[in-house]
Amino acid sequence: MYDFLIPIPILADNYCYILRTDKKAIIIDPGESQPVIDELEKLNLHLTAILCTHHHSDHVNGVETLKIRYNAKVYGPKDNRIPLLDIGLDKYSTLTLEGFPFKIIETPGHTKSHIVFLEENHHILFSGDTLFGAGCGRLFEGSYEEMYSSLHKLSLLNPDTYVYFGHEYTLKNLEFAHQLFPGDAAIKSRLNKTIQLRKKHQFTIPSTLNMELKTNPFLRVHEPSIQKSLDMLNQKEVDVFAKLRQLRDKF
């Protein structure tokens, strides 16, 4: 997509991301260290910053090794569960690293302190475990109201925003959506394309916000067609969201 952005698949289905200049690099959500070190060494890059969306181990387990090896600064939500955190961030924070300007958006739901990073020059959203391809994160700490509000916040961003999420869940999310909404042509079309991508072991990143607005049921709980399929026509959107999330948890 962009030659300065390098996705690194790690663990079972996670992604972490390198943003690079000629000599320096930033890493987002390093759930393990060795694949990141291998990529940095291959490209002769020096890591200067580590960005964390939330504290879960599959997003931060590589932080300590990388910080010690490269003397990189650790940025993340104001949460003492982020290992070796140097600078805590919130919605009022301004952050520019190696020429990349980031807007910090607070997105509680998956965890209480979850944040996402919007790189503003190129309209790139690193959505962690808040927004996935055709899905959203499970609620481990937050409420349905918080997650619904967080997703609504993201839905108002520029529709051309590229979305780089924390896990490769797109196929299963689309299988779930298609089962619930079999007559939805946009979901079916994306499912078919995703099946072909995954058969070739290709990534489903990046998505775009526009694609998510069309095919992600968690961003469409206001639509009568979605509400009707859930037998919740004219119900509160947050209640429709809660029902949808509960069904996905069991899928």
PDB file of C-alpha atoms in Angstrom:
ATOM      1  CA  MET A   1       0.000   0.000   0.000  1.00  0.00           C
ATOM      2  CA  TYR A   2       2.584   2.508   1.227  1.00  0.00           C
ATOM      3  CA  ASP A   3       6.266   1.599   1.160  1.00  0.00           C
ATOM      4  CA  PHE A   4       6.774   3.283   4.548  1.00  0.00           C
ATOM      5  CA  LEU A   5       4.206   0.987   6.219  1.00  0.00           C
ATOM      6  CA  ILE A   6       5.143  -2.639   6.841  1.00  0.00           C
ATOM      7  CA  PRO A   7       2.617  -5.076   8.344  1.00  0.00           C
ATOM      8  CA  ILE A   8       4.186  -7.927  10.308  1.00  0.00           C
ATOM      9  CA  PRO A   9       2.019 -10.974  11.035  1.00  0.00           C
ATOM     10  CA  ILE A  10       2.807 -12.344  14.496  1.00  0.00           C
ATOM     11  CA  LEU A  11       1.507 -14.994  16.888  1.00  0.00           C
ATOM     12  CA  ALA A  12      -1.630 -16.827  15.696  1.00  0.00           C
ATOM     13  CA  ASP A  13      -3.448 -14.003  13.918  1.00  0.00           C
ATOM     14  CA  ASN A  14      -2.077 -10.655  15.149  1.00  0.00           C
ATOM     15  CA  TYR A  15      -0.627  -7.809  13.142  1.00  0.00           C
ATOM     16  CA  CYS A  16       1.913  -5.275  14.291  1.00  0.00           C
ATOM     17  CA  TYR A  17       3.049  -2.430  12.067  1.00  0.00           C
ATOM     18  CA  ILE A  18       6.305  -0.667  11.277  1.00  0.00           C
ATOM     19  CA  LEU A  19       6.250   2.930  10.058  1.00  0.00           C
ATOM     20  CA  ARG A  20       9.643   3.791   8.610  1.00  0.00           C
ATOM     21  CA  THR A  21      11.751   6.629   7.315  1.00  0.00           C
ATOM     22  CA  ASP A  22      15.131   6.095   5.629  1.00  0.00           C
ATOM     23  CA  LYS A  23      16.901   5.151   8.852  1.00  0.00           C
ATOM     24  CA  LYS A  24      14.362   5.121  11.680  1.00  0.00           C
ATOM     25  CA  ALA A  25      11.199   3.258  12.577  1.00  0.00           C
ATOM     26  CA  ILE A  26       8.140   3.205  14.816  1.00  0.00           C
ATOM     27  CA  ILE A  27       6.389  -0.028  15.807  1.00  0.00           C
ATOM     28  CA  ILE A  28       2.703  -0.329  16.695  1.00  0.00           C
ATOM     29  CA  ASP A  29       1.456  -3.113  19.003  1.00  0.00           C
ATOM     30  CA  PRO A  30       4.477  -5.456  19.108  1.00  0.00           C
ATOM     31  CA  GLY A  31       2.956  -8.620  20.552  1.00  0.00           C
ATOM     32  CA  GLU A  32       6.329 -10.325  20.144  1.00  0.00           C
ATOM     33  CA  SER A  33       9.797  -8.968  19.534  1.00  0.00           C
ATOM     34  CA  GLN A  34      11.756 -11.311  17.261  1.00  0.00           C
ATOM     35  CA  PRO A  35       9.788 -10.797  14.017  1.00  0.00           C
ATOM     36  CA  VAL A  36      10.128  -7.040  14.563  1.00  0.00           C
ATOM     37  CA  ILE A  37      13.873  -7.283  15.212  1.00  0.00           C
ATOM     38  CA  ASP A  38      14.286  -9.436  12.097  1.00  0.00           C
ATOM     39  CA  GLU A  39      12.511  -6.836   9.946  1.00  0.00           C
ATOM     40  CA  LEU A  40      14.418  -3.912  11.457  1.00  0.00           C
ATOM     41  CA  GLU A  41      17.756  -5.665  10.922  1.00  0.00           C
ATOM     42  CA  LYS A  42      16.869  -6.618   7.353  1.00  0.00           C
ATOM     43  CA  LEU A  43      16.034  -3.000   6.514  1.00  0.00           C
ATOM     44  CA  ASN A  44      18.826  -1.504   8.647  1.00  0.00           C
ATOM     45  CA  LEU A  45      16.370   0.570  10.678  1.00  0.00           C
ATOM     46  CA  HIS A  46      16.724   1.924  14.206  1.00  0.00           C
ATOM     47  CA  LEU A  47      13.584   1.757  16.338  1.00  0.00           C
ATOM     48  CA  THR A  48      12.842   5.030  18.115  1.00  0.00           C
ATOM     49  CA  ALA A  49       9.258   4.614  19.340  1.00  0.00           C
ATOM     50  CA  ILE A  50       6.832   1.902  20.416  1.00  0.00           C
ATOM     51  CA  LEU A  51       3.094   2.648  20.263  1.00  0.00           C
ATOM     52  CA  CYS A  52       0.551   0.530  22.137  1.00  0.00           C
ATOM     53  CA  THR A  53      -3.223   0.638  21.678  1.00  0.00           C
ATOM     54  CA  HIS A  54      -3.934  -1.359  24.853  1.00  0.00           C
ATOM     55  CA  HIS A  55      -2.342  -3.573  27.471  1.00  0.00           C
ATOM     56  CA  HIS A  56      -3.240  -7.103  26.322  1.00  0.00           C
ATOM     57  CA  SER A  57      -0.228  -9.390  26.117  1.00  0.00           C
ATOM     58  CA  ASP A  58      -0.629 -10.179  22.422  1.00  0.00           C
ATOM     59  CA  HIS A  59      -0.082  -6.466  21.745  1.00  0.00           C
ATOM     60  CA  VAL A  60       2.676  -5.664  24.251  1.00  0.00           C
ATOM     61  CA  ASN A  61       4.751  -8.788  24.929  1.00  0.00           C
ATOM     62  CA  GLY A  62       7.547  -7.517  22.679  1.00  0.00           C
ATOM     63  CA  VAL A  63       7.760  -4.082  24.284  1.00  0.00           C
ATOM     64  CA  GLU A  64      10.370  -4.775  26.960  1.00  0.00           C
ATOM     65  CA  THR A  65      12.873  -6.502  24.661  1.00  0.00           C
ATOM     66  CA  LEU A  66      12.499  -3.833  21.962  1.00  0.00           C
ATOM     67  CA  LYS A  67      12.771  -0.919  24.393  1.00  0.00           C
ATOM     68  CA  ILE A  68      15.927  -2.302  25.972  1.00  0.00           C
ATOM     69  CA  ARG A  69      17.554  -3.246  22.670  1.00  0.00           C
ATOM     70  CA  TYR A  70      16.893   0.067  20.884  1.00  0.00           C
ATOM     71  CA  ASN A  71      16.359   2.491  23.786  1.00  0.00           C
ATOM     72  CA  ALA A  72      12.993   3.325  22.207  1.00  0.00           C
ATOM     73  CA  LYS A  73      10.324   5.375  23.982  1.00  0.00           C
ATOM     74  CA  VAL A  74       7.041   3.659  24.812  1.00  0.00           C
ATOM     75  CA  TYR A  75       3.766   5.499  24.157  1.00  0.00           C
ATOM     76  CA  GLY A  76       0.320   4.242  25.060  1.00  0.00           C
ATOM     77  CA  PRO A  77      -2.821   4.906  27.065  1.00  0.00           C
ATOM     78  CA  LYS A  78      -2.443   6.191  30.612  1.00  0.00           C
ATOM     79  CA  ASP A  79      -2.582   2.706  32.078  1.00  0.00           C
ATOM     80  CA  ASN A  80       0.054   1.166  34.345  1.00  0.00           C
ATOM     81  CA  ARG A  81      -0.521  -2.181  32.639  1.00  0.00           C
ATOM     82  CA  ILE A  82       1.396  -0.923  29.575  1.00  0.00           C
ATOM     83  CA  PRO A  83       4.940  -2.231  30.188  1.00  0.00           C
ATOM     84  CA  LEU A  84       7.693   0.365  30.629  1.00  0.00           C
ATOM     85  CA  LEU A  85       5.375   3.197  29.562  1.00  0.00           C
ATOM     86  CA  ASP A  86       7.249   6.473  29.055  1.00  0.00           C
ATOM     87  CA  ILE A  87       4.486   8.774  27.826  1.00  0.00           C
ATOM     88  CA  GLY A  88       0.796   8.256  28.551  1.00  0.00           C
ATOM     89  CA  LEU A  89      -1.605   9.521  25.909  1.00  0.00           C
ATOM     90  CA  ASP A  90      -5.224  10.652  25.840  1.00  0.00           C
ATOM     91  CA  LYS A  91      -7.519  12.511  23.451  1.00  0.00           C
ATOM     92  CA  TYR A  92      -5.808  15.803  24.276  1.00  0.00           C
ATOM     93  CA  SER A  93      -2.337  14.523  23.370  1.00  0.00           C
ATOM     94  CA  THR A  94      -0.526  15.671  20.250  1.00  0.00           C
ATOM     95  CA  LEU A  95       2.097  13.346  18.899  1.00  0.00           C
ATOM     96  CA  THR A  96       4.468  13.587  15.946  1.00  0.00           C
ATOM     97  CA  LEU A  97       7.107  10.881  15.594  1.00  0.00           C
ATOM     98  CA  GLU A  98       9.654  10.709  12.759  1.00  0.00           C
ATOM     99  CA  GLY A  99       7.490  13.091  10.738  1.00  0.00           C
ATOM    100  CA  PHE A 100       4.271  11.110  11.251  1.00  0.00           C
ATOM    101  CA  PRO A 101       1.552  13.181  12.999  1.00  0.00           C
ATOM    102  CA  PHE A 102      -0.877  11.131  15.084  1.00  0.00           C
ATOM    103  CA  LYS A 103      -4.262  12.014  16.474  1.00  0.00           C
ATOM    104  CA  ILE A 104      -5.121  10.004  19.584  1.00  0.00           C
ATOM    105  CA  ILE A 105      -8.710   8.771  19.835  1.00  0.00           C
ATOM    106  CA  GLU A 106      -9.971   7.202  23.046  1.00  0.00           C
ATOM    107  CA  THR A 107     -11.956   4.045  22.268  1.00  0.00           C
ATOM    108  CA  PRO A 108     -12.982   2.282  25.496  1.00  0.00           C
ATOM    109  CA  GLY A 109     -14.830  -0.995  25.132  1.00  0.00           C
ATOM    110  CA  HIS A 110     -12.436  -3.840  24.437  1.00  0.00           C
ATOM    111  CA  THR A 111     -10.486  -2.489  27.406  1.00  0.00           C
ATOM    112  CA  LYS A 112     -11.241   0.562  29.533  1.00  0.00           C
ATOM    113  CA  SER A 113      -8.157   2.476  28.389  1.00  0.00           C
ATOM    114  CA  HIS A 114      -7.973   1.435  24.706  1.00  0.00           C
ATOM    115  CA  ILE A 115      -6.809   4.112  22.267  1.00  0.00           C
ATOM    116  CA  VAL A 116      -6.329   4.157  18.507  1.00  0.00           C
ATOM    117  CA  PHE A 117      -3.818   6.079  16.409  1.00  0.00           C
ATOM    118  CA  LEU A 118      -4.865   8.117  13.374  1.00  0.00           C
ATOM    119  CA  GLU A 119      -1.898   9.081  11.186  1.00  0.00           C
ATOM    120  CA  GLU A 120      -3.221  12.319   9.765  1.00  0.00           C
ATOM    121  CA  ASN A 121      -0.960  12.946   6.762  1.00  0.00           C
ATOM    122  CA  HIS A 122      -2.055   9.763   5.003  1.00  0.00           C
ATOM    123  CA  HIS A 123      -5.405   9.084   6.714  1.00  0.00           C
ATOM    124  CA  ILE A 124      -4.293   5.775   8.244  1.00  0.00           C
ATOM    125  CA  LEU A 125      -6.089   4.386  11.291  1.00  0.00           C
ATOM    126  CA  PHE A 126      -4.363   1.825  13.501  1.00  0.00           C
ATOM    127  CA  SER A 127      -7.470   0.509  15.187  1.00  0.00           C
ATOM    128  CA  GLY A 128      -6.035  -2.119  17.533  1.00  0.00           C
ATOM    129  CA  ASP A 129      -8.817  -4.326  18.862  1.00  0.00           C
ATOM    130  CA  THR A 130     -11.605  -1.755  18.550  1.00  0.00           C
ATOM    131  CA  LEU A 131     -12.455  -1.982  14.842  1.00  0.00           C
ATOM    132  CA  PHE A 132     -11.753  -5.088  12.756  1.00  0.00           C
ATOM    133  CA  GLY A 133     -12.471  -6.036   9.181  1.00  0.00           C
ATOM    134  CA  ALA A 134     -16.280  -6.508   9.260  1.00  0.00           C
ATOM    135  CA  GLY A 135     -16.228  -6.690  13.055  1.00  0.00           C
ATOM    136  CA  CYS A 136     -15.224  -5.200  16.382  1.00  0.00           C
ATOM    137  CA  GLY A 137     -13.429  -6.327  19.510  1.00  0.00           C
ATOM    138  CA  ARG A 138     -14.906  -8.361  22.324  1.00  0.00           C
ATOM    139  CA  LEU A 139     -15.841  -6.459  25.463  1.00  0.00           C
ATOM    140  CA  PHE A 140     -13.410  -7.503  28.189  1.00  0.00           C
ATOM    141  CA  GLU A 141     -13.660  -4.410  30.396  1.00  0.00           C
ATOM    142  CA  GLY A 142     -15.944  -1.839  28.813  1.00  0.00           C
ATOM    143  CA  SER A 143     -19.715  -1.637  28.446  1.00  0.00           C
ATOM    144  CA  TYR A 144     -21.830  -2.004  25.330  1.00  0.00           C
ATOM    145  CA  GLU A 145     -22.499   1.732  25.533  1.00  0.00           C
ATOM    146  CA  GLU A 146     -18.777   2.507  25.563  1.00  0.00           C
ATOM    147  CA  MET A 147     -17.949   0.256  22.608  1.00  0.00           C
ATOM    148  CA  TYR A 148     -20.919   1.502  20.607  1.00  0.00           C
ATOM    149  CA  SER A 149     -19.819   5.086  21.269  1.00  0.00           C
ATOM    150  CA  SER A 150     -16.208   4.290  20.319  1.00  0.00           C
ATOM    151  CA  LEU A 151     -17.244   2.724  17.016  1.00  0.00           C
ATOM    152  CA  HIS A 152     -19.598   5.605  16.282  1.00  0.00           C
ATOM    153  CA  LYS A 153     -16.698   8.005  16.839  1.00  0.00           C
ATOM    154  CA  LEU A 154     -14.595   6.116  14.282  1.00  0.00           C
ATOM    155  CA  SER A 155     -17.482   5.958  11.807  1.00  0.00           C
ATOM    156  CA  LEU A 156     -17.373   9.760  11.539  1.00  0.00           C
ATOM    157  CA  LEU A 157     -13.790   9.863  10.266  1.00  0.00           C
ATOM    158  CA  ASN A 158     -12.981  10.505   6.609  1.00  0.00           C
ATOM    159  CA  PRO A 159     -14.485   7.535   4.707  1.00  0.00           C
ATOM    160  CA  ASP A 160     -11.277   7.280   2.670  1.00  0.00           C
ATOM    161  CA  THR A 161      -9.311   6.463   5.840  1.00  0.00           C
ATOM    162  CA  TYR A 162      -7.282   3.263   5.559  1.00  0.00           C
ATOM    163  CA  VAL A 163      -7.878   0.859   8.441  1.00  0.00           C
ATOM    164  CA  TYR A 164      -5.117  -1.386   9.782  1.00  0.00           C
ATOM    165  CA  PHE A 165      -6.500  -3.595  12.537  1.00  0.00           C
ATOM    166  CA  GLY A 166      -4.897  -5.765  15.193  1.00  0.00           C
ATOM    167  CA  HIS A 167      -6.082  -9.219  14.092  1.00  0.00           C
ATOM    168  CA  GLU A 168      -6.837 -11.168  10.924  1.00  0.00           C
ATOM    169  CA  TYR A 169     -10.466 -11.918  11.785  1.00  0.00           C
ATOM    170  CA  THR A 170     -12.047 -10.635   8.580  1.00  0.00           C
ATOM    171  CA  LEU A 171     -13.110 -13.959   7.083  1.00  0.00           C
ATOM    172  CA  LYS A 172     -14.807 -15.234  10.231  1.00  0.00           C
ATOM    173  CA  ASN A 173     -16.481 -11.857  10.774  1.00  0.00           C
ATOM    174  CA  LEU A 174     -17.878 -11.930   7.243  1.00  0.00           C
ATOM    175  CA  GLU A 175     -19.048 -15.534   7.623  1.00  0.00           C
ATOM    176  CA  PHE A 176     -20.932 -14.419  10.734  1.00  0.00           C
ATOM    177  CA  ALA A 177     -22.383 -11.375   8.984  1.00  0.00           C
ATOM    178  CA  HIS A 178     -23.438 -13.379   5.923  1.00  0.00           C
ATOM    179  CA  GLN A 179     -25.160 -15.989   8.089  1.00  0.00           C
ATOM    180  CA  LEU A 180     -27.190 -13.269   9.818  1.00  0.00           C
ATOM    181  CA  PHE A 181     -27.806 -11.134   6.736  1.00  0.00           C
ATOM    182  CA  PRO A 182     -27.759 -13.548   3.757  1.00  0.00           C
ATOM    183  CA  GLY A 183     -29.526 -11.090   1.466  1.00  0.00           C
ATOM    184  CA  ASP A 184     -26.947  -8.324   1.925  1.00  0.00           C
ATOM    185  CA  ALA A 185     -25.134  -8.069  -1.419  1.00  0.00           C
ATOM    186  CA  ALA A 186     -22.247  -5.941  -0.118  1.00  0.00           C
ATOM    187  CA  ILE A 187     -21.435  -8.413   2.660  1.00  0.00           C
ATOM    188  CA  LYS A 188     -21.670 -11.376   0.283  1.00  0.00           C
ATOM    189  CA  SER A 189     -19.395  -9.714  -2.272  1.00  0.00           C
ATOM    190  CA  ARG A 190     -16.758  -8.898   0.342  1.00  0.00           C
ATOM    191  CA  LEU A 191     -16.997 -12.426   1.749  1.00  0.00           C
ATOM    192  CA  ASN A 192     -16.321 -13.947  -1.667  1.00  0.00           C
ATOM    193  CA  LYS A 193     -13.313 -11.677  -2.235  1.00  0.00           C
ATOM    194  CA  THR A 194     -11.973 -12.410   1.242  1.00  0.00           C
ATOM    195  CA  ILE A 195     -12.261 -16.172   0.716  1.00  0.00           C
ATOM    196  CA  GLN A 196     -10.060 -15.832  -2.368  1.00  0.00           C
ATOM    197  CA  LEU A 197      -7.517 -13.647  -0.541  1.00  0.00           C
ATOM    198  CA  ARG A 198      -7.194 -16.057   2.363  1.00  0.00           C
ATOM    199  CA  LYS A 199      -6.891 -19.068   0.053  1.00  0.00           C
ATOM    200  CA  LYS A 200      -3.758 -17.359  -1.248  1.00  0.00           C
ATOM    201  CA  HIS A 201      -2.650 -16.562   2.338  1.00  0.00           C
ATOM    202  CA  GLN A 202      -2.938 -12.843   1.579  1.00  0.00           C
ATOM    203  CA  PHE A 203      -3.750 -10.168   4.157  1.00  0.00           C
ATOM    204  CA  THR A 204      -7.136  -8.452   4.314  1.00  0.00           C
ATOM    205  CA  ILE A 205      -5.448  -5.210   5.358  1.00  0.00           C
ATOM    206  CA  PRO A 206      -5.865  -2.436   4.705  1.00  0.00           C
ATOM    207  CA  SER A 207      -9.575  -2.004   4.746  1.00  0.00           C
ATOM    208  CA  THR A 208     -11.101   1.435   4.342  1.00  0.00           C
ATOM    209  CA  LEU A 209     -13.623   3.110   6.570  1.00  0.00           C
ATOM    210  CA  ASN A 210     -15.929   3.322   3.561  1.00  0.00           C
ATOM    211  CA  MET A 211     -15.724  -0.463   3.152  1.00  0.00           C
ATOM    212  CA  GLU A 212     -16.505  -0.941   6.843  1.00  0.00           C
ATOM    213  CA  LEU A 213     -19.476   1.419   6.670  1.00  0.00           C
ATOM    214  CA  LYS A 214     -20.902  -0.760   3.886  1.00  0.00           C
ATOM    215  CA  THR A 215     -20.070  -4.256   5.149  1.00  0.00           C
ATOM    216  CA  ASN A 216     -19.420  -4.131   8.903  1.00  0.00           C
ATOM    217  CA  PRO A 217     -22.720  -4.816  10.701  1.00  0.00           C
ATOM    218  CA  PHE A 218     -21.406  -3.240  13.912  1.00  0.00           C
ATOM    219  CA  LEU A 219     -21.254   0.111  12.092  1.00  0.00           C
ATOM    220  CA  ARG A 220     -24.722  -0.409  10.604  1.00  0.00           C
ATOM    221  CA  VAL A 221     -26.892  -0.944  13.678  1.00  0.00           C
ATOM    222  CA  HIS A 222     -28.873   2.179  12.750  1.00  0.00           C
ATOM    223  CA  GLU A 223     -30.055   0.596   9.484  1.00  0.00           C
ATOM    224  CA  PRO A 224     -33.610  -0.811   9.423  1.00  0.00           C
ATOM    225  CA  SER A 225     -32.458  -3.857   7.421  1.00  0.00           C
ATOM    226  CA  ILE A 226     -29.989  -4.820  10.161  1.00  0.00           C
ATOM    227  CA  GLN A 227     -32.497  -4.136  12.936  1.00  0.00           C
ATOM    228  CA  LYS A 228     -35.216  -6.142  11.172  1.00  0.00           C
ATOM    229  CA  SER A 229     -32.967  -9.162  10.695  1.00  0.00           C
ATOM    230  CA  LEU A 230     -32.321  -9.146  14.448  1.00  0.00           C
ATOM    231  CA  ASP A 231     -36.042  -8.677  15.206  1.00  0.00           C
ATOM    232  CA  MET A 232     -35.188  -5.305  16.768  1.00  0.00           C
ATOM    233  CA  LEU A 233     -36.785  -2.799  14.403  1.00  0.00           C
ATOM    234  CA  ASN A 234     -36.946   0.703  15.927  1.00  0.00           C
ATOM    235  CA  GLN A 235     -35.032  -0.379  19.044  1.00  0.00           C
ATOM    236  CA  LYS A 236     -32.204   1.711  20.520  1.00  0.00           C
ATOM    237  CA  GLU A 237     -29.058   1.437  18.426  1.00  0.00           C
ATOM    238  CA  VAL A 238     -26.935   0.522  21.449  1.00  0.00           C
ATOM    239  CA  ASP A 239     -29.321  -2.364  22.212  1.00  0.00           C
ATOM    240  CA  VAL A 240     -29.075  -3.570  18.613  1.00  0.00           C
ATOM    241  CA  PHE A 241     -25.298  -3.388  18.942  1.00  0.00           C
ATOM    242  CA  ALA A 242     -25.384  -5.375  22.194  1.00  0.00           C
ATOM    243  CA  LYS A 243     -27.493  -8.127  20.604  1.00  0.00           C
ATOM    244  CA  LEU A 244     -25.154  -8.300  17.620  1.00  0.00           C
ATOM    245  CA  ARG A 245     -22.065  -8.499  19.844  1.00  0.00           C
ATOM    246  CA  GLN A 246     -23.639 -11.257  21.955  1.00  0.00           C
ATOM    247  CA  LEU A 247     -24.405 -13.279  18.831  1.00  0.00           C
ATOM    248  CA  ARG A 248     -20.859 -12.817  17.548  1.00  0.00           C
ATOM    249  CA  ASP A 249     -19.432 -13.948  20.892  1.00  0.00           C
ATOM    250  CA  LYS A 250     -21.228 -17.284  20.428  1.00  0.00           C
ATOM    251  CA  PHE A 251     -20.367 -17.739  16.735  1.00  0.00           C
TER     252      PHE A 251
END
